[in-house]
XYZ file of C-alpha atoms in Angstrom:
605
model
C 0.000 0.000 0.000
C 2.971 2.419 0.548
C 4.295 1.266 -2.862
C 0.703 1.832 -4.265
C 0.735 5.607 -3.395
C -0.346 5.878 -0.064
C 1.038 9.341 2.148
C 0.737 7.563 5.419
C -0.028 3.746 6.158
C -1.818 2.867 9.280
C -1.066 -0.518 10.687
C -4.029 -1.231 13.186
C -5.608 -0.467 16.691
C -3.589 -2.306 18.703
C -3.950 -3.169 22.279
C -1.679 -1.400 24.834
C -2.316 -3.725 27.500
C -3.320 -7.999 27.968
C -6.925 -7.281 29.481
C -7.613 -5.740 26.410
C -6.523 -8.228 23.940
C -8.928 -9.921 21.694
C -7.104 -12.152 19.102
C -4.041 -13.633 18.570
C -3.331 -12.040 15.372
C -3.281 -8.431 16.988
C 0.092 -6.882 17.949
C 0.937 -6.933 21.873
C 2.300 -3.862 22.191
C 2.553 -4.311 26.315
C 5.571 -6.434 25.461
C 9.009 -5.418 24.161
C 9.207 -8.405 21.735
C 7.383 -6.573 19.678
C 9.317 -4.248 18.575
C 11.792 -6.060 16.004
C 8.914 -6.602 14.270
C 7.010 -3.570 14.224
C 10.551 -1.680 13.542
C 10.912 -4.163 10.243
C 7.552 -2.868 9.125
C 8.384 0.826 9.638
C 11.512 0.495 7.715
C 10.194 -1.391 4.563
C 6.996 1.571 4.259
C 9.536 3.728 4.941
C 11.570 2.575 2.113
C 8.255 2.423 0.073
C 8.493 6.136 0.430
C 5.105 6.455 3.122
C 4.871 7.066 6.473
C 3.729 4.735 9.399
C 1.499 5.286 12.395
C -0.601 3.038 14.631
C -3.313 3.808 16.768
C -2.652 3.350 20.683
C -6.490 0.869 21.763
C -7.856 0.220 24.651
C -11.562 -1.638 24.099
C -13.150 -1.152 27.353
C -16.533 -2.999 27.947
C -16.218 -4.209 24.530
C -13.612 -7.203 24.615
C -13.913 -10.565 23.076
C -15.018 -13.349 25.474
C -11.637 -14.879 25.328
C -9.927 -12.035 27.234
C -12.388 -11.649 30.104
C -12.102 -12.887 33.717
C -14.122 -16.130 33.235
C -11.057 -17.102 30.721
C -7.898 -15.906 31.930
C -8.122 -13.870 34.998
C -8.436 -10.965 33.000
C -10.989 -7.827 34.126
C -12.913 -5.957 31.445
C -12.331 -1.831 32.486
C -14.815 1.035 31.957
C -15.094 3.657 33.436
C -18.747 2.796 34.580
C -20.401 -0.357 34.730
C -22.232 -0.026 31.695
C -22.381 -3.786 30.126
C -20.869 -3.877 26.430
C -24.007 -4.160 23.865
C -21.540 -6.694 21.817
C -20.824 -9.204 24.676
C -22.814 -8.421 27.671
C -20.071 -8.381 29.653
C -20.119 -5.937 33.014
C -16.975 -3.904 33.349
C -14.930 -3.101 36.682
C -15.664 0.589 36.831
C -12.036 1.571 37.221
C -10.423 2.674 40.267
C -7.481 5.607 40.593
C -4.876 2.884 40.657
C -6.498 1.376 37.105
C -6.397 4.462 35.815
C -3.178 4.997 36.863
C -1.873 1.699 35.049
C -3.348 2.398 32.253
C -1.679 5.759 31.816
C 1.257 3.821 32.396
C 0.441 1.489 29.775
C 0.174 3.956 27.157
C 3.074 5.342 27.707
C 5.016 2.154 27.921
C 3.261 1.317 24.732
C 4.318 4.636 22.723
C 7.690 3.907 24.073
C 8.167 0.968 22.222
C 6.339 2.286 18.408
C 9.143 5.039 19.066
C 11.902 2.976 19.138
C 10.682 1.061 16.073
C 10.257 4.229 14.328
C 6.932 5.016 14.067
C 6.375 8.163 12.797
C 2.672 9.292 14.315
C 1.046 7.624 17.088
C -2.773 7.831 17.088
C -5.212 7.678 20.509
C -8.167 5.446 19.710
C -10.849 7.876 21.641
C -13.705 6.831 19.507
C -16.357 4.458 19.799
C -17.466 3.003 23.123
C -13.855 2.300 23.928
C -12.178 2.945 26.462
C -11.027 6.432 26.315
C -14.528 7.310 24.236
C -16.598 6.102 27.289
C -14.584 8.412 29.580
C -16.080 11.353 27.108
C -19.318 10.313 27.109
C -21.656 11.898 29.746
C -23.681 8.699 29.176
C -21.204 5.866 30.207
C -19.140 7.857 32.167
C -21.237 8.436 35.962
C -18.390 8.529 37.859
C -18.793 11.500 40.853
C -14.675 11.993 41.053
C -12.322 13.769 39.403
C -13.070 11.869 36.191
C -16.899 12.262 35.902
C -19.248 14.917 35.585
C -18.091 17.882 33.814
C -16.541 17.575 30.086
C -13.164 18.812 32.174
C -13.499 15.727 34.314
C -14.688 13.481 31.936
C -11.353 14.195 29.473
C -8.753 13.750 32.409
C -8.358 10.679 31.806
C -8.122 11.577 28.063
C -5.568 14.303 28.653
C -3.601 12.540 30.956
C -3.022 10.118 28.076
C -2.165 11.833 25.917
C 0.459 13.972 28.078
C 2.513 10.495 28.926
C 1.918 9.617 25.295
C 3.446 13.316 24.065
C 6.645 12.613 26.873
C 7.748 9.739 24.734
C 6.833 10.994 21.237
C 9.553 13.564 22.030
C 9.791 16.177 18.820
C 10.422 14.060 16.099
C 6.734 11.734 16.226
C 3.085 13.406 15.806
C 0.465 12.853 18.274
C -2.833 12.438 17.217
C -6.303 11.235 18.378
C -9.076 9.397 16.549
C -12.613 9.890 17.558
C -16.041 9.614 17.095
C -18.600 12.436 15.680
C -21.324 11.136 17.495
C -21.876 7.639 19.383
C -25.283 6.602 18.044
C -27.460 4.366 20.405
C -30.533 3.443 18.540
C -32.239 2.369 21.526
C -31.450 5.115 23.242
C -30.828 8.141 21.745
C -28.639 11.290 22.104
C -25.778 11.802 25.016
C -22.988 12.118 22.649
C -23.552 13.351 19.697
C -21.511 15.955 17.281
C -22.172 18.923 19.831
C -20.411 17.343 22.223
C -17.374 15.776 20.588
C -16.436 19.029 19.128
C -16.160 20.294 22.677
C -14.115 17.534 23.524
C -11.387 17.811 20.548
C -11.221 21.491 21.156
C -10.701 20.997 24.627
C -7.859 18.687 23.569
C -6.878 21.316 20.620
C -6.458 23.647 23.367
C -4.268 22.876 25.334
C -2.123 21.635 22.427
C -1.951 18.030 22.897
C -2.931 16.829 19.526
C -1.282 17.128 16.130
C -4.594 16.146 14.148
C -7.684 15.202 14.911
C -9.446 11.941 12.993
C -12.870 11.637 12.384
C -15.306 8.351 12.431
C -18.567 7.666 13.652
C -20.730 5.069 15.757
C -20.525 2.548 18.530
C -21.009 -1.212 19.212
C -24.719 -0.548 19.726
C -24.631 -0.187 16.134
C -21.704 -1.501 14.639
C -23.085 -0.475 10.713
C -22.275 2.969 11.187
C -18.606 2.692 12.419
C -17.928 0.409 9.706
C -20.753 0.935 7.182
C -22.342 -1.171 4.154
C -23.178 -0.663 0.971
C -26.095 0.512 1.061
C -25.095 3.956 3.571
C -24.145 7.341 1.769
C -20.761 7.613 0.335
C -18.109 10.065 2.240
C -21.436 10.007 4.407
C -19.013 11.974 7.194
C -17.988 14.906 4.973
C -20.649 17.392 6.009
C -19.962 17.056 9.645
C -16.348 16.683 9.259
C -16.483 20.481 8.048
C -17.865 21.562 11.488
C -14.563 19.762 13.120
C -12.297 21.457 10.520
C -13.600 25.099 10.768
C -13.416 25.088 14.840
C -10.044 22.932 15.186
C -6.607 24.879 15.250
C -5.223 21.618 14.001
C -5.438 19.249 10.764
C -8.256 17.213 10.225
C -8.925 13.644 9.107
C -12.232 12.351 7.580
C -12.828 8.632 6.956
C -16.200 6.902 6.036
C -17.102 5.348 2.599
C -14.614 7.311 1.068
C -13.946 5.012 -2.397
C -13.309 7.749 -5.745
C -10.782 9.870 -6.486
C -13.409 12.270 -6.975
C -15.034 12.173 -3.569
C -11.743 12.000 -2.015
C -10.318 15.304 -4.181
C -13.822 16.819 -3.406
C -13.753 16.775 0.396
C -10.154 18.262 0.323
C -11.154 20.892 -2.413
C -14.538 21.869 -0.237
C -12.159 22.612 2.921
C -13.842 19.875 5.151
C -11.260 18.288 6.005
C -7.211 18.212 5.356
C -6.728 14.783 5.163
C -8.572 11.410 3.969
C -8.107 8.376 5.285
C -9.495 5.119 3.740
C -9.272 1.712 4.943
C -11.084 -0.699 3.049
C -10.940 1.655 -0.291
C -7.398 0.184 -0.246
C -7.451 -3.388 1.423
C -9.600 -3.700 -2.197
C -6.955 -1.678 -4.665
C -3.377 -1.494 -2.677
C -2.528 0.401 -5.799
C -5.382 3.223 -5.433
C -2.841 6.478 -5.364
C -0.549 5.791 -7.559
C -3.319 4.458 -9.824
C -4.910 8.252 -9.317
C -1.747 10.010 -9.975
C -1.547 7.898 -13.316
C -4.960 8.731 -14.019
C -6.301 5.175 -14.282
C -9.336 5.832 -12.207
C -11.220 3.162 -14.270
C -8.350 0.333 -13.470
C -9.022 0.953 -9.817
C -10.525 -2.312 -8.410
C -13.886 -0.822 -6.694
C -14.686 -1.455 -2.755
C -18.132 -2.667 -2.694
C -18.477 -1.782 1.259
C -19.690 -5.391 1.490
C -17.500 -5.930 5.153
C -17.095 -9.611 3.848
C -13.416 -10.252 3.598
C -12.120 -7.295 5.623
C -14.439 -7.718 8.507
C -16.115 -11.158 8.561
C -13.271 -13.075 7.839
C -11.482 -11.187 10.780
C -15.061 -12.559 13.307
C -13.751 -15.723 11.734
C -10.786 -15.421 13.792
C -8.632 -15.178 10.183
C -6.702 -12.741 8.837
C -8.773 -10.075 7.011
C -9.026 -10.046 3.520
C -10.748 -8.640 0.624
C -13.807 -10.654 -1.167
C -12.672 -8.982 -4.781
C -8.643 -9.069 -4.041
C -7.450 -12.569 -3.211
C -4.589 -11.402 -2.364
C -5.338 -8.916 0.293
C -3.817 -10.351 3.932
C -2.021 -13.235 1.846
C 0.227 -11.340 -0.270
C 2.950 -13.369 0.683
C 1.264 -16.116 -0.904
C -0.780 -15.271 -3.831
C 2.558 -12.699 -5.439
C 1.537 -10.488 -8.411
C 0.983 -12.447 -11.239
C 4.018 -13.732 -13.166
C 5.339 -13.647 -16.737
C 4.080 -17.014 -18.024
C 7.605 -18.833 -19.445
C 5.396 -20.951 -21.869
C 2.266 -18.867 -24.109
C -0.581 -21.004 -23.934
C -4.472 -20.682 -25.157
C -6.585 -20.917 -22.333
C -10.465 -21.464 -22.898
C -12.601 -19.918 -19.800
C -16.120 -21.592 -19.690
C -18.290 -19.518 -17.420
C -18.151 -15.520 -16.758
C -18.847 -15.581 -13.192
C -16.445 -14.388 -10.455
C -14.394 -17.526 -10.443
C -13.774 -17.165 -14.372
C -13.852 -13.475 -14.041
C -11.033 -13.777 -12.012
C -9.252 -16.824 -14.106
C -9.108 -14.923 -16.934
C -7.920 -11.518 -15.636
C -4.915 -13.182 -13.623
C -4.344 -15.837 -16.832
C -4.242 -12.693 -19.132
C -1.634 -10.963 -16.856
C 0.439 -13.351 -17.367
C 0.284 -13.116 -20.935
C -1.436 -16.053 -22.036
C -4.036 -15.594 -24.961
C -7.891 -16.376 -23.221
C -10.830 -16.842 -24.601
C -14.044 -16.630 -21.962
C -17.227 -18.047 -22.879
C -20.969 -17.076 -21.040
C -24.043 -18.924 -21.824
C -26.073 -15.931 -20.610
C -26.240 -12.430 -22.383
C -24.425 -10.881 -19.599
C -21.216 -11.860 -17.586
C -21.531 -11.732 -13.568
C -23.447 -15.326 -13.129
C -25.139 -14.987 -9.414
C -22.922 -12.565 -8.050
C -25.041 -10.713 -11.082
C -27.987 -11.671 -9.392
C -27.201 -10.264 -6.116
C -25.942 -7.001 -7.420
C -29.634 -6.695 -8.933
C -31.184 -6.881 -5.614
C -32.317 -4.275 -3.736
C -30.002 -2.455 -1.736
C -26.937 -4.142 -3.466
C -26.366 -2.128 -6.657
C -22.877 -1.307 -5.710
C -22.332 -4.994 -6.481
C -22.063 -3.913 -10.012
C -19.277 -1.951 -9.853
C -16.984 -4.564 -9.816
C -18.755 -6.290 -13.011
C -18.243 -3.121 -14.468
C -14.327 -3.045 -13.729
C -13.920 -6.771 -14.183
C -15.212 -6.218 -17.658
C -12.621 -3.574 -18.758
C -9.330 -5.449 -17.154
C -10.663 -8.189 -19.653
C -10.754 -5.459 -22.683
C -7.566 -4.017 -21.646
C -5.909 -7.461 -21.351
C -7.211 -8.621 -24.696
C -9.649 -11.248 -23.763
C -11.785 -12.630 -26.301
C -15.530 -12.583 -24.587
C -17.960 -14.636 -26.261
C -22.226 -13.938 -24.393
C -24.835 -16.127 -25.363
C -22.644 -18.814 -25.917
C -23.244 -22.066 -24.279
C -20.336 -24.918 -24.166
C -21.450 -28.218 -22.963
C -19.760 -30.426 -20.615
C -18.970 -32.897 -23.526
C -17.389 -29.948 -26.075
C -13.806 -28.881 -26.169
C -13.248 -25.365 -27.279
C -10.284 -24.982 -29.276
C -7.428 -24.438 -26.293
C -4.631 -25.782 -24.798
C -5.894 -25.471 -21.091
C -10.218 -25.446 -20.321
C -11.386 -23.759 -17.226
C -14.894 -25.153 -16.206
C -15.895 -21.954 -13.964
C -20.419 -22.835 -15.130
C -21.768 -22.208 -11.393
C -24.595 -23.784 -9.748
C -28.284 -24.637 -10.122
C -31.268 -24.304 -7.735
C -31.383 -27.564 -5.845
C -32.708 -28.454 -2.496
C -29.734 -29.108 -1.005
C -29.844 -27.066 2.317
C -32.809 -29.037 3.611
C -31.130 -31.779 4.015
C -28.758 -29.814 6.451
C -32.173 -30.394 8.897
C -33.820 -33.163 6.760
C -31.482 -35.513 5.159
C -33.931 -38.041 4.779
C -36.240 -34.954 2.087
C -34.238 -36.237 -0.688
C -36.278 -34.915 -3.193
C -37.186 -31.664 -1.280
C -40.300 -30.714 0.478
C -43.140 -32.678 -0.486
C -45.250 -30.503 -2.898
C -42.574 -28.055 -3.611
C -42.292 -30.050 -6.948
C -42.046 -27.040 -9.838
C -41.926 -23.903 -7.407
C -39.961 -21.358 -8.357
C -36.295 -20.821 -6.340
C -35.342 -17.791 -5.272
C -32.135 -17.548 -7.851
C -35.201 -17.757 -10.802
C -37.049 -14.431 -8.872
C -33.881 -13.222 -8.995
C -33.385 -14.113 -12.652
C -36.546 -13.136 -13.713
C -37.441 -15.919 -14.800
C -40.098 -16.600 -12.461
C -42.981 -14.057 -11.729
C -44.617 -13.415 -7.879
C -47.905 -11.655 -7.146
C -49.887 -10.881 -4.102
C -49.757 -12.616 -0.926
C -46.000 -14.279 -1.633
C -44.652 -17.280 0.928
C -40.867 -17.653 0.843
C -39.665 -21.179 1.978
C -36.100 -20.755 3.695
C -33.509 -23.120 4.384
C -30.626 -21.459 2.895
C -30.118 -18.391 4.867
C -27.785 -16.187 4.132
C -27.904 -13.075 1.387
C -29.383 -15.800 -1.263
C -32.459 -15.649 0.984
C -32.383 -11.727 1.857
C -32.090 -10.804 -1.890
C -34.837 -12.945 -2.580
C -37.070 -11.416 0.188
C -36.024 -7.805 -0.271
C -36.259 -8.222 -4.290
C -39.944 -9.761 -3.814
C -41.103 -7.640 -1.454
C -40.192 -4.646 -3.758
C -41.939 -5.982 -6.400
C -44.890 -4.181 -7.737
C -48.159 -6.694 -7.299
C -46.928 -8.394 -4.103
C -49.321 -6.871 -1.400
C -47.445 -8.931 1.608
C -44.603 -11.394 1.903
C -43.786 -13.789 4.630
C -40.984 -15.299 5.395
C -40.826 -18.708 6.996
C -37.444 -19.548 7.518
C -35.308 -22.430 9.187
C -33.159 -20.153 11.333
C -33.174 -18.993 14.370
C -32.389 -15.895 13.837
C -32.764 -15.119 9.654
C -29.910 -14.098 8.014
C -27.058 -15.440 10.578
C -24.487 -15.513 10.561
C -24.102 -13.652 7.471
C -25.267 -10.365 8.798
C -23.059 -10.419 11.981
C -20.119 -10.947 9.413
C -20.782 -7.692 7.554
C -22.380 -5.496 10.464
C -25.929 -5.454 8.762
C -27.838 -7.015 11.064
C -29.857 -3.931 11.954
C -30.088 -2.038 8.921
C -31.654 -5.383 7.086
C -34.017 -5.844 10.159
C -35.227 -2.524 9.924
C -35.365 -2.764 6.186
C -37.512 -5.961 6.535
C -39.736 -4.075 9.169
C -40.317 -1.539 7.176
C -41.511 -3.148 4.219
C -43.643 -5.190 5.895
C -41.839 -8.855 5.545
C -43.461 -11.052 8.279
C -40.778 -13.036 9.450
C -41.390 -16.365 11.170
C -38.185 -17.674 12.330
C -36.955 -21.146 13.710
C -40.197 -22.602 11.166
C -39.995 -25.562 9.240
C -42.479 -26.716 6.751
C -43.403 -29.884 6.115
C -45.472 -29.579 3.557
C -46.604 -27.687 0.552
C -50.017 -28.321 -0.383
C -51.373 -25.898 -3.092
C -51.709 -22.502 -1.603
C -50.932 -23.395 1.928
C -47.934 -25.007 3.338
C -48.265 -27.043 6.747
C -44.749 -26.283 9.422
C -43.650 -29.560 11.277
C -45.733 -28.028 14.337
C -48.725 -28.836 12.666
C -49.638 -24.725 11.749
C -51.072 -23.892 8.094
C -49.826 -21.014 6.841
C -52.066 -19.526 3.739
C -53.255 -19.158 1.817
C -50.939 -17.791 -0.788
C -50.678 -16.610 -4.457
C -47.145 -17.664 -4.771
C -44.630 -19.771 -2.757
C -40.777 -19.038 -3.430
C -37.926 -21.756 -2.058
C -34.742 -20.815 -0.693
C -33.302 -23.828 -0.261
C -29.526 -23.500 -1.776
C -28.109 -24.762 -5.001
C -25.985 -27.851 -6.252
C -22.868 -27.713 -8.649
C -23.603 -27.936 -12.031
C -21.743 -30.869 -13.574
C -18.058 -30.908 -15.284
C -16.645 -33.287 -17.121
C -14.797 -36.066 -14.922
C -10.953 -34.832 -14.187
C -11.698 -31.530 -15.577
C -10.009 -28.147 -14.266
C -13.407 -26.575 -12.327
C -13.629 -23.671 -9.990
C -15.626 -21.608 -8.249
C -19.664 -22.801 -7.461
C -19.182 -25.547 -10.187
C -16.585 -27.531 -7.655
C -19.131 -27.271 -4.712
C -21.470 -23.925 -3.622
C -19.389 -21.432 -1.742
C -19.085 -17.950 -1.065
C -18.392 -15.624 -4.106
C -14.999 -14.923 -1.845
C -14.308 -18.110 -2.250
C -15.103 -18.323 -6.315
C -12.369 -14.912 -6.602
C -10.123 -17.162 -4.542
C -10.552 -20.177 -6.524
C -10.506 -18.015 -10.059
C -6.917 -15.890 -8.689
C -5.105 -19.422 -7.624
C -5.897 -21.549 -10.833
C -5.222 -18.047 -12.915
C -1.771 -18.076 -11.526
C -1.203 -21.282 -12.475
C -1.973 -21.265 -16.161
């Protein structure tokens, strides 16, 4: 990312002491081992020609189960014992001598990023962390020194950040990051954008920060601090201006920041000096120096879909990038190489797995031909990206087809290859996808072989999707899939003009988990369900279809209805025995996993 253009790289939030450690992949920077390491980073971004910081974290009340007391001995610390809305967990409200550790700690910590060479060391005082909770008149009741007044409240804040400053010395910046507003939508107000810019200038003030870095949110709603697709891009700008007019110091706006254009914007509008963007490049490591070259359109688009960069991380794994393979594995998956030998390669399927094939097989010079049996390339991630709510899906379609044209790769639409013909090639690709099948019942009911009795001939969700199968009026979806298969297909039918109500009768206990709590949109799609009117019967199992009613295994009709829709997963779609397959065709997976499949077998060829 440093060779890709970027001014300053940020390595993480990283914990400052062990009772606020969460994973193992996070960097212990209570411990001098550390620094070896972290002083090899700063010196290869350094030589990249960047700069390095790293933000100085404390969680609070919101630490992973496997650092609390019932674990290890260790004490979750707040400075009130407000439970954390992620794990329930009460904090010890922190006494003087906590407090005094802690300062400690932070100290001890910025100690160590100095002598690896960090140039600017962030405070993490957003959020419901630790130092953010302090700030807020909500979470913070203490009666002492600490509590009460916005004086009190930012002691702790500002005692921080004096230890931190003693260390920095003159030749490292001193920052904080912070929140515009906390947002509790179950209870409302009590830190909001009023009174965080009384806090920064209180900080500005008495000149302990060099900058000042904007986000937004808390762990009560964890979809605005890191926020999907379907939010407002640079949706922080406006208030960011407020910061940046009252603030003797620089300013830093992050937030859905993805274009050159909204990123040259915000600086050219004075609202803030600086823009920071995280997942904007975990997608395209290359973004600056792709905007300096002016190859905007080469840019490999952020979706905001929090699939690889957060989900994979609540998967205890490294984060990555759904659309870059090689994002968090670079030292495995290298740029592609030179191919020593030129070879025709045949593609057979323009979905993300042969997408991906082909762009990587192209790098590498070899001459590829991609074949699509539909009229346009994208297969189901397609689908999805025609759903409501998802149309920034289709930017990378959009960018996936121009690498192709810029590489030279012959794309043939509309033109079906069956398993038992051989294109003209040296090396076939099988990359065809998947088929509605009822495959996910049998994760409950393994003896349903054939499905649910009297589902015979109902549409699947994919053909909704598809349009090639019509709903009206009272719709019932079936689900047993889960997942965004099953939320595209209720959002997209319940937006459908001539559907008058939809209800959803679904398998899980909870519809749409895990997959929401991966990306963070578990609110914003339960409020979007509310709000169009989607009953949703969860933990509900039906047993039956018969006609326009279908009977649960509790013995309940439901109906009657005009249509019934099943979401009950798909099956591979068959390759020829021995044949090079990837992606859905292999077994159904994520899309992640069909850009994986598509980037490994590309390098290869």
């Amino acid at each position: 990312r440093a060779k890709g253009g970027a001014a300053m790289v940020g390595i993480e939030s990283a914990p400052i002491h062990p009772c606020t450690w969460q994973f193992a992949q996070q960097m212990r920077l209570w411990e001098d081992r550390v620094v070896p390491g972290l002083k090899a980073c700063a010196d290869a971004v350094h030589a990249a020609g960047s700069k390095v910081s790293i933000i100085l974290w404390h969680g609070g009340h919101n630490i992973s189960h496997y650092a609390t007391s019932q674990f290890n001995g260790l004490v979750p610390l707040a400075p009130s014992p407000v439970p954390s809305p992620v794990t329930g967990d009460v904090p010890k409200a922190m006494s003087r001598a906590d407090i005094a550790d802690m300062i400690a700690a932070y100290r001890a910590a910025a100690r160590r990023c100095v002598a690896a060479g960090i140039d600017c060391i962030e405070v993490q005082t957003s959020s419901d962390y630790l130092l953010g909770s302090f700030l807020s008149p909500k979470l913070n009741r203490r009666t002492d020194e600490y509590g009460g007044t916005l004086e009190n409240r930012a002691r702790f804040v500002v005692e921080v950040l004096q230890a931190v400053r003693a260390e920095a010395g003159p030749n490292t910046a001193v920052g904080v990051r912070t929140c515009i507003e906390h947002i509790i939508p179950s209870d409302p107000g009590g830190y909001g954008p009023a009174e965080s810019l009384a806090a920064m200038k209180h900080l500005d003030s008495r000149g302990l920060v060099d900058w000042v870095s904007l986000m937004t949110g808390s762990h009560w709603d964890f979809s605005e601090m890191i926020s999907p697709m379907n939010y407002p891009r640079a949706q922080l700008a406006e208030q960011a201006a407020a910061f940046k007019r009252a603030l003797s110091v620089p300013v830093i706006v992050a937030g859905r920041i993805r274009t050159p254009a909204e990123a040259e914007a915000i600086i050219a509008k004075g609202q803030a000096d600086v823009v920071a963007m995280a997942r904007t490049f975990i997608a395209e490591p290359d973004w600056g120096v792709k905007a300096i070259r002016g190859e905007v359109d080469r840019i490999r688009p952020c979706m905001s879909c929090n699939q690889g960069c957060l989900g994979i991380v609540h998967r205890a794994q490294p984060g990555g990038c759904v659309l870059n393979a090689a994002a968090g594995r670079e030292h495995e998956l290298t740029a592609p190489a030179r191919a020593t030998r030129s070879i025709r390669v045949a593609v057979i399927g323009g979905g993300p797995a042969g997408l991906e094939c082909a762009r990587i097989a192209a790098e590498r010079g070899q001459a590829v031909t991609l074949y699509e049996a539909d009229s346009k390339l994208g297969g189901a991630f397609r689908l999805a990206a025609e759903a409501p709510h998802r149309g920034e899906m289709k930017l990378p379609l959009a960018w996936w087809e121009r690498e192709l044209a810029r590489l030279g790769v012959s794309v043939n639409l509309d033109a079906r290859i069956d398993a038992g013909a051989q294109p003209p090639a040296d090396k076939v690709v099988w990359a065809i996808g998947a088929v509605p099948a009822p495959t996910m019942i049998w994760r409950t009911r393994p003896s349903l072989v054939n499905g649910i009795p009297g589902s015979a001939g109902l549409p699947h969700g994919r053909d909704v999707l598809a349009g090639r199968a019509q709903v009206r009026g009272r719709v019932l979806v079936v689900d047993e899939e889960g997942g965004w298969p099953a939320i595209s297909t209720v959002e997209t039918i319940a937006a459908r003009s001539g559907v008058t109500a939809v209800t959803l009768a679904s398998s899980a206990a909870v519809f749409g988990q895990p997959d929401l709590h991966f990306s963070e949109e578990t609110r914003p799609v339960a409020a979007r369900l509310k709000a169009a009117g989607v009953s949703v019967r969860a933990g509900t199992l039906i047993a039956r279809i018969d006609g326009a009613h279908a009977l649960t295994t509790g013995g309940e009709q439901l109906g009657p209805f005009d249509s019934i829709v099943l979401s009950t997963g798909a099956a591979s779609y068959p390759v020829p025995e021995g044949a090079l397959a990837i992606g859905d065709c292999v077994t159904p997976r994520t899309f992640w996993a069909a850009v994986q499949d598509g980037a490994r077998l590309g390098r290869m060829l």
